[in-house]
Coordinates of C-alpha atoms in Angstrom, one line a residue:
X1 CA 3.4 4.4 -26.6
X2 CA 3.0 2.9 -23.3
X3 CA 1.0 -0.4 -22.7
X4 CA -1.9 1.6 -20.6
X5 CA -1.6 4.2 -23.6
X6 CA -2.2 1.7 -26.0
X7 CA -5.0 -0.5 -24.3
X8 CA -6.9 2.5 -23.9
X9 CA -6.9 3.6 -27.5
X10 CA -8.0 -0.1 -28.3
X11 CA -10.6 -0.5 -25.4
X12 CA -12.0 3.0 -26.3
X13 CA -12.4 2.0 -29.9
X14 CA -14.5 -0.8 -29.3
X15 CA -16.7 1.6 -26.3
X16 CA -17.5 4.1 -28.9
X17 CA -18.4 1.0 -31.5
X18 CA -20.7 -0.3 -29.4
X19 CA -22.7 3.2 -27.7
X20 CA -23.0 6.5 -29.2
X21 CA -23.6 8.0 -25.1
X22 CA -20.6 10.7 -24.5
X23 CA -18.1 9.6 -22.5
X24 CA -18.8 10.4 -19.5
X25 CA -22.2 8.3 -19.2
X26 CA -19.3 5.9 -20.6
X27 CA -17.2 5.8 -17.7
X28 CA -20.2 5.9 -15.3
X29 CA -21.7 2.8 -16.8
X30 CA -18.2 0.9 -16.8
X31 CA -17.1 1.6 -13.3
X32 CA -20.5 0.4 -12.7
X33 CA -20.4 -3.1 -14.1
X34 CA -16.6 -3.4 -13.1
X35 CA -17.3 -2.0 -9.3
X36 CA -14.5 0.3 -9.9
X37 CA -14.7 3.8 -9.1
X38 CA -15.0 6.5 -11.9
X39 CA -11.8 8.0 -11.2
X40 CA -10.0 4.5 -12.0
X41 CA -11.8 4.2 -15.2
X42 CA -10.5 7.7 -15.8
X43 CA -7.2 7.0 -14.9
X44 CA -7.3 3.9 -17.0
X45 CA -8.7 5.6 -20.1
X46 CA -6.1 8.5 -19.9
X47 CA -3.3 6.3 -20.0
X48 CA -1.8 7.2 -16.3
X49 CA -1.9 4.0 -15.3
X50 CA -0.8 0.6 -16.1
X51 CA -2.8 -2.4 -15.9
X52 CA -2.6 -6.3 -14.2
X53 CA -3.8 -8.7 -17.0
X54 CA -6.5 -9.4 -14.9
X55 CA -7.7 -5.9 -14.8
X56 CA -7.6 -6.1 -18.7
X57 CA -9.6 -9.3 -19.2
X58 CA -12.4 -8.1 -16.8
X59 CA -12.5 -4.6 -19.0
X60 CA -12.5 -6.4 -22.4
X61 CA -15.1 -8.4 -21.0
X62 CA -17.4 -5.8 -20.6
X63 CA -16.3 -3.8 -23.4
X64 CA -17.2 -6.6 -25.4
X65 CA -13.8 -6.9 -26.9
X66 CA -12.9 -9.8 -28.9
X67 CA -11.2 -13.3 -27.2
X68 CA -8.2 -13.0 -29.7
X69 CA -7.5 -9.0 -29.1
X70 CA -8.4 -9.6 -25.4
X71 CA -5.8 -12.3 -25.1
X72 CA -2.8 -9.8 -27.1
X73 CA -3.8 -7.6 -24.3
X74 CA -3.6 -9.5 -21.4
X75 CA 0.2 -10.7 -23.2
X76 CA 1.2 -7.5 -23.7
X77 CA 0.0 -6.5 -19.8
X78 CA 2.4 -9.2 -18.2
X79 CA 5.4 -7.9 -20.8
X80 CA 5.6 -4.5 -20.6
X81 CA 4.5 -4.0 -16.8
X82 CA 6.9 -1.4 -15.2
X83 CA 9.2 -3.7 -13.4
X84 CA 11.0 -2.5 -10.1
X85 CA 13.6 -3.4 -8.0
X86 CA 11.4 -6.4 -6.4
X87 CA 10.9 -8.0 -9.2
X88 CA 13.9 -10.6 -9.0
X89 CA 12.2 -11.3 -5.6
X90 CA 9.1 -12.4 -7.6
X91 CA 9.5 -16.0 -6.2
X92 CA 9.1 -15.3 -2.3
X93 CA 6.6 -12.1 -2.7
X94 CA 2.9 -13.0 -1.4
X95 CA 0.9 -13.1 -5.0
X96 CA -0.5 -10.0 -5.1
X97 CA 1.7 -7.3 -2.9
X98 CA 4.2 -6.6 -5.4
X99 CA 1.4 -4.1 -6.5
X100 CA 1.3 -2.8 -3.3
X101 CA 5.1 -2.3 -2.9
X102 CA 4.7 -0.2 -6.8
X103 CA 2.0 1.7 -5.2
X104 CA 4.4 2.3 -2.2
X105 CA 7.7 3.6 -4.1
X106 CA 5.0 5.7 -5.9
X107 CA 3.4 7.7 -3.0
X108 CA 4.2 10.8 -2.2
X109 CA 2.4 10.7 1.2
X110 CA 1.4 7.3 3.6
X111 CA -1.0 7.7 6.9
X112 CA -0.6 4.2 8.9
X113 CA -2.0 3.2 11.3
X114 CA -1.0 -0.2 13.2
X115 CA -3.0 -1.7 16.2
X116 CA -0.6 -4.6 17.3
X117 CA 2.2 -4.7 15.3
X118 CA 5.6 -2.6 13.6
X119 CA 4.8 -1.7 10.4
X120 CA 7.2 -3.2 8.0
X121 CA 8.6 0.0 6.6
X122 CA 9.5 0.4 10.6
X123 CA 11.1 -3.0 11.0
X124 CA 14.4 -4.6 12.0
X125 CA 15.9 -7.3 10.3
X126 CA 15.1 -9.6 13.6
X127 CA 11.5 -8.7 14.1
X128 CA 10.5 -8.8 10.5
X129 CA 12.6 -12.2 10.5
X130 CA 10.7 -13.3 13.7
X131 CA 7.4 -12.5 12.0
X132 CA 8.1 -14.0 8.9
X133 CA 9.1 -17.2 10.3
X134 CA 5.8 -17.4 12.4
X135 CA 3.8 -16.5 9.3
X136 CA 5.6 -19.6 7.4
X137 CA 5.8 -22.6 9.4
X138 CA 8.2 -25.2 7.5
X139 CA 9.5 -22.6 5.0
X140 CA 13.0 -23.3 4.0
X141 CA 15.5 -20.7 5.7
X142 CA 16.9 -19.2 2.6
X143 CA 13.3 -18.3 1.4
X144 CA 12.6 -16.6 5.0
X145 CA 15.9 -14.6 4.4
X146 CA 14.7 -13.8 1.5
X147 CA 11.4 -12.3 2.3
X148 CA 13.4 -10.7 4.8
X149 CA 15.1 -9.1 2.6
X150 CA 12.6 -7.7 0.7
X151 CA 11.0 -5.9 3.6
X152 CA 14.6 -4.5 4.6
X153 CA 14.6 -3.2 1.1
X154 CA 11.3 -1.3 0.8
X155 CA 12.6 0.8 3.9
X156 CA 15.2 2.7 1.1
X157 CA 12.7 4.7 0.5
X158 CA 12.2 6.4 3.7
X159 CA 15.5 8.0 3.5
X160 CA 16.0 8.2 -0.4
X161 CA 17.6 11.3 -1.2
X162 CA 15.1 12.0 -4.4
X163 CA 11.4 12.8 -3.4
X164 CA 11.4 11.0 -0.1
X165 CA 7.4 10.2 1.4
X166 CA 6.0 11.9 3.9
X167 CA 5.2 9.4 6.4
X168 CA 2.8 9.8 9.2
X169 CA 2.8 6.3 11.7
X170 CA 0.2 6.4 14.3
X171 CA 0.9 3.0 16.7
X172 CA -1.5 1.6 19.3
X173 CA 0.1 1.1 22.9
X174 CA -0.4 -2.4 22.5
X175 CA 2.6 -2.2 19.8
X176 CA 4.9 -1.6 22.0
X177 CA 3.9 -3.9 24.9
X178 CA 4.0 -7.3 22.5
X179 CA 7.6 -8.3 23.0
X180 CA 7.9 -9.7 19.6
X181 CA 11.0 -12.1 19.2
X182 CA 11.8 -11.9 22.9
X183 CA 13.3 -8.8 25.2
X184 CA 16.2 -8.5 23.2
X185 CA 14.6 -8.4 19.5
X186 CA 11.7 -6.1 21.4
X187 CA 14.3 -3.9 23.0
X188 CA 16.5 -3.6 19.4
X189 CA 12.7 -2.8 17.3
X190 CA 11.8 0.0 20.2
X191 CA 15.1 1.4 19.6
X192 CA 14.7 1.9 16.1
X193 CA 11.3 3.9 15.8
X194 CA 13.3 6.2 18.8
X195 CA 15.6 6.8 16.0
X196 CA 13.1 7.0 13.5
X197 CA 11.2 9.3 14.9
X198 CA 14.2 12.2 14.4
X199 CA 13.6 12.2 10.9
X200 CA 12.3 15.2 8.9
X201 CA 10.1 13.2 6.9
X202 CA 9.2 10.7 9.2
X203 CA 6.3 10.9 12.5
X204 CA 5.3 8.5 14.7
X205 CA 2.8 8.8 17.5
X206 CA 1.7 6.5 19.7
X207 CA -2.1 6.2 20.7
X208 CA -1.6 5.6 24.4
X209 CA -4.0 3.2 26.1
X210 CA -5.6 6.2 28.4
X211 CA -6.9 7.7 24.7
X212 CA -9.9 5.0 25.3
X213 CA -11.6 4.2 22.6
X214 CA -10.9 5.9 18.7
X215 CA -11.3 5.6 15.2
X216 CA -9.2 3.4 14.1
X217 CA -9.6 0.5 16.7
X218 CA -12.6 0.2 14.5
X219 CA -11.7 0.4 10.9
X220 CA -8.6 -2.1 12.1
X221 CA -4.9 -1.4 10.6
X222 CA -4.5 0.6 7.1
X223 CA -2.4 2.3 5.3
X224 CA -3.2 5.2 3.1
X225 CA -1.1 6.5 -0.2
X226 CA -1.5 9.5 -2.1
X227 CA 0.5 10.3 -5.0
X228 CA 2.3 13.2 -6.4
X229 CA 0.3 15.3 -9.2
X230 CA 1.0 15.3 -13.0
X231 CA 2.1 18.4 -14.9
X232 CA -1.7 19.9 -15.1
X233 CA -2.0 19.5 -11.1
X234 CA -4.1 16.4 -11.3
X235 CA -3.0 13.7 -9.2
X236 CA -1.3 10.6 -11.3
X237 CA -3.2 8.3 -8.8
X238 CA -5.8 8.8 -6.7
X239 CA -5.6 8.2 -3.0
X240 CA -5.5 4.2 -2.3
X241 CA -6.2 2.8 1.4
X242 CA -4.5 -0.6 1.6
X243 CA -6.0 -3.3 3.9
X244 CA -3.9 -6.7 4.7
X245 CA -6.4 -9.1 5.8
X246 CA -5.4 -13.2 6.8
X247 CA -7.1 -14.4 3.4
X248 CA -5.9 -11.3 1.2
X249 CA -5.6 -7.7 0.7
X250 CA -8.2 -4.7 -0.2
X251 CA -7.3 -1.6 -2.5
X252 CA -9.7 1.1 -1.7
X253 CA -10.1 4.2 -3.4
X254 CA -13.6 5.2 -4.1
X255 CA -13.6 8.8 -2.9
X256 CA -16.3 7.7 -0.3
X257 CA -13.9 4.7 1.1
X258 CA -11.3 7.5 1.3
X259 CA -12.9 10.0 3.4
X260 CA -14.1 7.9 5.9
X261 CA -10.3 6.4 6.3
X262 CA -8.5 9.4 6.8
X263 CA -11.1 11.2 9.0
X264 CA -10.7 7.8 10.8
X265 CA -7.2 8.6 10.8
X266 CA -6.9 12.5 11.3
X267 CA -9.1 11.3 14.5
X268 CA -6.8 9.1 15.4
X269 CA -3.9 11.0 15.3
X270 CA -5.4 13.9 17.1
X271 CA -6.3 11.2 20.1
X272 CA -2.1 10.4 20.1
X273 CA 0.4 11.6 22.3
X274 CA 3.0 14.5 20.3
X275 CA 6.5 14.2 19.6
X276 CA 7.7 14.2 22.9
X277 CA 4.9 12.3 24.4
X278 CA 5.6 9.4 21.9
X279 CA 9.8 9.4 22.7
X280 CA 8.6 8.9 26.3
X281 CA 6.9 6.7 26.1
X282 CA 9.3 4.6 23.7
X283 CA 11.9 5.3 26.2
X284 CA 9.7 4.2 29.1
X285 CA 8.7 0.4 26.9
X286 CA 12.3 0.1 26.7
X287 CA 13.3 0.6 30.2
X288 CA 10.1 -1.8 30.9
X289 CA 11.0 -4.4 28.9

């Protein structure tokens, strides 16, 4: 039985101990206390999802569950965790984004949007390196090589020949006028979303400065996931907005958080230049540079 499987079967025990309310008022009342949103609950309950061992402590908190089973739990949380191919990076990933780069190999779909820099699924080993290296003054070399790495790595997915994302990349002019690295690193990064842009699976359109102002210069950069549906057409996950901020990182997906985020970015992307526009103009930073 898997570890979500499992600590559901025990958390739900001790909900239906404690109330005698039908399991929907259930769910309503622990998303509440947990400022989750219903559908994570749901998720959570149903076994479709695993769980961080923090997740666990804060729902056998509320749940009321004992110290000793809440501590088994929490164990059994860091053991069985689906482990991916980042894992044996676990000692030069930012605490935290490993769950992010799970959510990522998981998506089926992911709307970006970026105001000053190259995505990282976009990046070349030079400009990720140069980023890096800014990011983590006094960091040994072989660590920044390393983190390098790692970013490289994620890109796999892109052009995996199993269930390859969708991925829709809307880039603010600016992007492509910050010569990150230098001319030469610049020139190499411009290069590459040229190329990138062929793909089947892949779009990128650049918001040119003449769009004015638009929705996303005011929600700042995001990323949104959705993921592929289960057998009885529910989706496995629901859509997740991911937010990098300088102290730390949001998960959104509160079906109120959601819509606002992709209107924000189906505006966006309606106020960007097409196909052709965007190779022009890719073309034309190059030649600039």
């Amino acid at each position: 039985m898997p570890l979500a499987e499992r600590e559901s079967h025990e958390v739900a025990g001790h909900t239906h101990r404690r109330a005698d309310s039908s399991k929907a008022e259930l769910i309503h009342e622990a998303a509440g206390k947990l400022e989750w949103s219903e559908p994570k609950i749901w998720r959570i309950e149903t076994g479709q999802t695993s769980l961080r061992s923090l997740d666990v402590e804060a729902m056998c908190k509320v749940y009321g569950a004992p110290e000793e089973l809440t501590q088994g739990l929490m164990g059994l949380a860091k053991e069985t965790k689906n482990r991916g191919w980042w894992h044996s990076y676990g000692d030069v990933i930012p605490e935290g984004f490993d769950l992010y780069i799970g959510l990522e190999e998981a998506a089926q779909s992911l709307s970006w949007y970026s105001s000053e820099l190259v995505p990282g699924l976009l990046q070349t080993a030079d400009y990720a390196e140069t980023l890096i290296r800014e990011d983590n003054p006094g960091v040994p070399d072989e660590e920044i090589e390393r983190r390098v790495h790692v970013r490289i790595a994620r890109q796999a997915l892109i052009t995996r020949v199993t269930a390859a994302p969708t991925v829709e990349v809307a880039l603010n002019e600016a992007v492509l006028r910050r010569p990150v690295g230098g001319t030469k690193v610049m020139g190499d990064q411009l290069k590459r979303l040229v190329e990138l842009n062929k793909l089947d699976n892949l779009s990128i359109r650049v918001v040119p400065f003449s769009a004015g102002l638009h929705a996303s210069l005011m929600s700042g950069p995001f990323v949104m996931m959705r993921f592929p549906a289960n057998g009885d057409g529910r989706d496995t996950e629901p859509p997740t907005v991911y937010v990098d901020g300088f102290t730390g990182a949001l998960y959104l997906d509160k079906p109120h958080e959601i819509d606002r985020y992709d209107a924000a970015f189906k505006a966006t992307w309606g106020s960007a230049l097409d196909h052709e526009g965007t190779q022009s103009l890719l073309l034309q930073a190059i030649r600039e540079l």
